[in-house]
CSV table of C-alpha atoms in Angstrom, one decimal:
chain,number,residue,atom,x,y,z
A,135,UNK,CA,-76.6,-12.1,-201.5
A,136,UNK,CA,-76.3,-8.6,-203.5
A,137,UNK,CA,-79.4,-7.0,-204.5
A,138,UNK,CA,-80.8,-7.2,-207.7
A,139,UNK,CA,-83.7,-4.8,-207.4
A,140,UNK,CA,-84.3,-1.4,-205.3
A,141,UNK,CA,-86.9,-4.0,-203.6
A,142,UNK,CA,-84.0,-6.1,-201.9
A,143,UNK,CA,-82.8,-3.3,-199.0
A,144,UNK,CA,-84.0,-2.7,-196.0
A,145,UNK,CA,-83.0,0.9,-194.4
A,146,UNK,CA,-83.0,2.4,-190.9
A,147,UNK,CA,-85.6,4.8,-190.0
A,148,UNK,CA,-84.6,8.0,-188.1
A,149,UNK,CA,-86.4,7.1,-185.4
A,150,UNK,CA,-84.8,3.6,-185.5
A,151,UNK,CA,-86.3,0.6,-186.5
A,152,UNK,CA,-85.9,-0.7,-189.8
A,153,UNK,CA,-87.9,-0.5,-193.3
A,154,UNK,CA,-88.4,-3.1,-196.1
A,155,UNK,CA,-88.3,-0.4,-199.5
A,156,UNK,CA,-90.6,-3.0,-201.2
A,157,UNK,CA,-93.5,-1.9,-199.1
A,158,UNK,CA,-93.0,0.9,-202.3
A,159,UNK,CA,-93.4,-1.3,-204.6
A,160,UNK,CA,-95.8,0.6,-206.7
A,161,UNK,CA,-95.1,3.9,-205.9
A,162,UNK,CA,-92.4,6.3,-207.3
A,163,UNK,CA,-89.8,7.4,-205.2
A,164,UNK,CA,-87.5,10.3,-205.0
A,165,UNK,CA,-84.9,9.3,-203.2
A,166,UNK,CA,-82.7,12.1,-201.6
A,167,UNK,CA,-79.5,12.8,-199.5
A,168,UNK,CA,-79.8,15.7,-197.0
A,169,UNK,CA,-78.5,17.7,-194.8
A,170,UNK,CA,-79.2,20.7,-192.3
A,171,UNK,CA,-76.5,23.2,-192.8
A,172,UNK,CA,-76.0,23.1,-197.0
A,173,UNK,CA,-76.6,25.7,-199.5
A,174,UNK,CA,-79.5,23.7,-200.5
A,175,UNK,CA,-81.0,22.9,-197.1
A,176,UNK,CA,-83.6,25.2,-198.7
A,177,UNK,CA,-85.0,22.3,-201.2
A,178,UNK,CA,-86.3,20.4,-198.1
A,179,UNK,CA,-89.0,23.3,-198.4
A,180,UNK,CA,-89.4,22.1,-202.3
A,181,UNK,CA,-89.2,18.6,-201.4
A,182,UNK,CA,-92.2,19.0,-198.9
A,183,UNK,CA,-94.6,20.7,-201.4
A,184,UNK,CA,-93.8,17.8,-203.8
A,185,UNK,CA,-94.8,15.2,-201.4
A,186,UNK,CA,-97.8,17.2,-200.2
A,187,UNK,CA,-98.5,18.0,-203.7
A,188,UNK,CA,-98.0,14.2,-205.1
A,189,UNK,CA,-98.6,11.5,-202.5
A,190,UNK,CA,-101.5,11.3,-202.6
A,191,UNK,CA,-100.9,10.2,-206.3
A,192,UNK,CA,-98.5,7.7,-205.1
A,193,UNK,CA,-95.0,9.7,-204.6
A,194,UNK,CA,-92.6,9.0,-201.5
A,195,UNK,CA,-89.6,11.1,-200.6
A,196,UNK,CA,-87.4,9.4,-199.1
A,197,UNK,CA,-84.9,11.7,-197.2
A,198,UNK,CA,-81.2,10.3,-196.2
A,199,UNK,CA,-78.8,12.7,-194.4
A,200,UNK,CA,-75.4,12.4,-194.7
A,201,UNK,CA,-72.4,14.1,-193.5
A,202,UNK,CA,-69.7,13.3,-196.8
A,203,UNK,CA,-69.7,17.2,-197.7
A,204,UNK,CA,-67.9,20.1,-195.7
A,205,UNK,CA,-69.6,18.4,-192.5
A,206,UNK,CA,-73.1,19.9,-193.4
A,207,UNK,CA,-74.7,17.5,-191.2
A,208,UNK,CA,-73.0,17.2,-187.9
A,209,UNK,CA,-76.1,16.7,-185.6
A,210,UNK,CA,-77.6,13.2,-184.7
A,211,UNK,CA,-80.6,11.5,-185.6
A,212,UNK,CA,-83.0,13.4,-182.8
A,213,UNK,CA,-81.2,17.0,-183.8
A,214,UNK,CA,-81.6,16.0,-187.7
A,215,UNK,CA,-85.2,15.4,-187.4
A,216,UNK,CA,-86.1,17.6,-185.1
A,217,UNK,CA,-84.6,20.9,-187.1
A,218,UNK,CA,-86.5,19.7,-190.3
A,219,UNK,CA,-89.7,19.8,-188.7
A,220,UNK,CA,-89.1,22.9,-186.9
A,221,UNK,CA,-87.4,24.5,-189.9
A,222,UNK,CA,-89.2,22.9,-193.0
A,223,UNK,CA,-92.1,21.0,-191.8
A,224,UNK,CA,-91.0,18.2,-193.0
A,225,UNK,CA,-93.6,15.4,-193.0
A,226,UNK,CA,-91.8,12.8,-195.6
A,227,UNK,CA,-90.1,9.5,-194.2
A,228,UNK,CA,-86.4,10.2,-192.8
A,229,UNK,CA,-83.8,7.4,-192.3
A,230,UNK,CA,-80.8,7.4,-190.2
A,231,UNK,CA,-77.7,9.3,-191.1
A,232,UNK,CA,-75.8,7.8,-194.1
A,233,UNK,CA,-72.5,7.8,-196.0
A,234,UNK,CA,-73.0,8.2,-200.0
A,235,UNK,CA,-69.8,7.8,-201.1
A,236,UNK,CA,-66.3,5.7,-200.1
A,237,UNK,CA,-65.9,2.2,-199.2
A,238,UNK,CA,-68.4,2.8,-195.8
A,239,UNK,CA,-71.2,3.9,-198.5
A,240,UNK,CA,-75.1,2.5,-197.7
A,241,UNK,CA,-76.0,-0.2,-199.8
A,242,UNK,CA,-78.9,1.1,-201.3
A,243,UNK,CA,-76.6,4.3,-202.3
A,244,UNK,CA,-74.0,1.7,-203.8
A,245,UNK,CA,-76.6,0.0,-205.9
A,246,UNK,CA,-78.3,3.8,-207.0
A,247,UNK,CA,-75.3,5.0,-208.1
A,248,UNK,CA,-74.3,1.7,-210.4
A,249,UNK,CA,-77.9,1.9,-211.6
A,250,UNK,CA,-77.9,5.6,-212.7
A,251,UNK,CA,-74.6,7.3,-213.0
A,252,UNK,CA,-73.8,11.1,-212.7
A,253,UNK,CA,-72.2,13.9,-215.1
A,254,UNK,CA,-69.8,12.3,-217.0
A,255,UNK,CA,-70.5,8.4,-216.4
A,256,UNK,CA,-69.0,8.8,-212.7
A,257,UNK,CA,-71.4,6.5,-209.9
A,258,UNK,CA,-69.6,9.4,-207.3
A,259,UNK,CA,-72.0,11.7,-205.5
A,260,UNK,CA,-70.9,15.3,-205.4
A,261,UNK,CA,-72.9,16.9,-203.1
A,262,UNK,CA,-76.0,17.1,-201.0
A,263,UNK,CA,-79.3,16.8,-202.2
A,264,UNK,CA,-78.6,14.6,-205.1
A,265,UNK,CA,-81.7,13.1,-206.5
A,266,UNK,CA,-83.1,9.7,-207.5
A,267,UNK,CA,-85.8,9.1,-209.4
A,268,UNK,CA,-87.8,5.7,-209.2
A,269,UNK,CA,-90.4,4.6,-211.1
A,270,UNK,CA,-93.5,2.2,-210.0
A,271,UNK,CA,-91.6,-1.0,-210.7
A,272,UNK,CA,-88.8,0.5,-209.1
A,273,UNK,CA,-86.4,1.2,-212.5
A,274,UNK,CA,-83.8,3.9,-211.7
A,275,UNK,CA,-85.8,6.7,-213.7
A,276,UNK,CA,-83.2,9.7,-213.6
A,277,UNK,CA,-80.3,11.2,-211.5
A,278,UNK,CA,-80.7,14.5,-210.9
A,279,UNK,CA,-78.2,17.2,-209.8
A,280,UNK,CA,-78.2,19.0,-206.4
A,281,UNK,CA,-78.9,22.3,-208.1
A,282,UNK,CA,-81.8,20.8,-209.5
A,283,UNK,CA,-84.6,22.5,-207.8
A,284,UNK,CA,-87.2,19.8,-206.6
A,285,UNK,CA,-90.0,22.4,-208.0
A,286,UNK,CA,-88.0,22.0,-211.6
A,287,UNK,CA,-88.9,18.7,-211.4
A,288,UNK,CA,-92.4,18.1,-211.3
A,289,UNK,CA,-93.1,17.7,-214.9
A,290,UNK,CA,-90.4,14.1,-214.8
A,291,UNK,CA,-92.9,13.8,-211.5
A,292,UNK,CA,-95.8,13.5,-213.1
A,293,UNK,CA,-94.7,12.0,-216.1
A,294,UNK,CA,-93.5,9.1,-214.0
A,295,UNK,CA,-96.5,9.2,-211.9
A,296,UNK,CA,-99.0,8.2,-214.8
């Protein structure tokens, strides 16, 4: 069966165990691929203030780490969570480590990127902390860049949020 919404996958928690992403359904998502030892390791800092700032209003961040670029996240599961709640505070949901990109890429990443492509029309990821967008009935809302600072993004937030 191939998915046919953002509703159909089920993803591995960090902590293991697994979770259905339609018990979203009705919230907007931001749905983001991580790692510890990046450039922008610094947006988990952003990406916390947005969920403290917005969750109550019905945002989730959804945090993904992956390991696809320069080997930024090397650690395991326990060392991944543990360093973004020691460095960042991170309180947002965390799922297991992930590949983006390539023929070993998480379904749910396979179906974002067909649903919302990057720069040029390419489904490829370049880099950590690309951004996904999803609105309350869980359309692909917008793409957004790794550079793109998650406090630069509050206004498409909100507007989604309404």
């Amino acid at each position: 069966m191939s998915a046919e919404t953002i509703y159909d996958f089920e993803v591995k928690m960090i902590e293991g165990g697994m979770k259905k992403l339609s018990d979203f359904k009705g919230s907007v998502m931001l749905i983001v691929n991580t790692a510890s030892q990046c450039g922008f390791t610094s947006q988990y800092k952003g990406l916390e203030t947005l969920y403290k700032t917005y969750s109550n209003k019905g945002l989730k961040i959804l945090g993904f780490p992956c390991n696809q670029f320069g080997n930024q996240e090397p650690g395991d599961e326990n060392e991944i969570k543990n360093f973004c709640s020691l460095n960042y505070e991170v309180t947002f949901p965390l799922f297991a480590k992930v590949d983006v990109n390539g023929e070993n890429a998480d379904p749910l990443y396979k179906f974002l990127k067909k649903q919302s492509k990057g720069i040029f029309g390419t489904e490829f990821i370049k880099w950590n902390f690309t951004k996904f967008l999803v609105g309350k009935n869980g359309d692909i809302i917008k793409r957004f860049a790794p550079s793109d600072k998650p406090e630069d993004m509050t206004k498409d937030i909100e507007e989604v949020l309404k």
